[in-house]
Coordinates of C-alpha atoms in Angstrom, one line a residue:
X1 CA 3.0 -22.1 12.0
X2 CA -0.6 -22.8 11.1
X3 CA -1.6 -23.6 7.5
X4 CA -4.2 -21.0 6.9
X5 CA -4.8 -17.3 7.5
X6 CA -8.2 -15.9 8.4
X7 CA -9.8 -13.2 6.4
X8 CA -9.6 -10.9 9.4
X9 CA -5.8 -11.5 9.7
X10 CA -5.3 -10.8 6.0
X11 CA -7.4 -7.6 6.1
X12 CA -5.4 -6.5 9.2
X13 CA -2.2 -6.9 7.2
X14 CA -3.6 -4.9 4.3
X15 CA -4.7 -2.2 6.7
X16 CA -1.3 -2.2 8.4
X17 CA 0.4 -1.3 5.1
X18 CA -2.2 1.5 4.5
X19 CA -4.7 -0.1 2.1
X20 CA -8.3 1.1 2.5
X21 CA -11.4 -0.7 1.1
X22 CA -10.9 1.0 -2.3
X23 CA -7.4 -0.2 -2.6
X24 CA -8.3 -3.7 -1.5
X25 CA -11.1 -3.8 -4.1
X26 CA -8.5 -2.8 -6.8
X27 CA -6.2 -5.6 -5.5
X28 CA -9.0 -8.1 -6.0
X29 CA -9.8 -6.8 -9.4
X30 CA -6.2 -7.0 -10.5
X31 CA -5.8 -10.5 -9.1
X32 CA -9.1 -11.6 -10.9
X33 CA -8.0 -10.1 -14.2
X34 CA -4.5 -11.4 -14.2
X35 CA -5.0 -14.8 -12.6
X36 CA -8.6 -15.8 -12.1
X37 CA -7.8 -19.4 -11.1
X38 CA -5.2 -18.2 -8.6
X39 CA -7.7 -15.7 -7.2
X40 CA -10.2 -18.6 -6.7
X41 CA -7.5 -20.7 -5.0
X42 CA -6.5 -17.9 -2.7
X43 CA -10.1 -17.2 -1.7
X44 CA -10.6 -20.9 -1.0
X45 CA -7.4 -21.0 1.0
X46 CA -8.8 -18.2 3.2
X47 CA -11.7 -20.6 4.0
X48 CA -14.4 -18.5 2.4
X49 CA -17.7 -20.1 1.4
X50 CA -18.4 -20.7 -2.3
X51 CA -21.1 -18.1 -2.1
X52 CA -18.8 -15.4 -0.7
X53 CA -16.1 -16.4 -3.3
X54 CA -18.7 -15.9 -6.1
X55 CA -19.7 -12.5 -4.6
X56 CA -16.1 -11.3 -4.4
X57 CA -15.2 -12.6 -7.9
X58 CA -18.3 -11.0 -9.4
X59 CA -17.5 -7.6 -7.8
X60 CA -13.9 -8.0 -9.0
X61 CA -14.8 -8.7 -12.7

């Protein structure tokens, strides 16, 4: 088993359970509100650039 999951793989899992873009945005907002440092760590784990992380977290605030 590999140690990371790509963003595309993660999004495919969300889509497979019926989440659309709006629901995924709500998920990010909830994560950011309840555990900002965990959200940061998760986005880093996905291998996103710091610029993309900042963009996602800003939209999620």
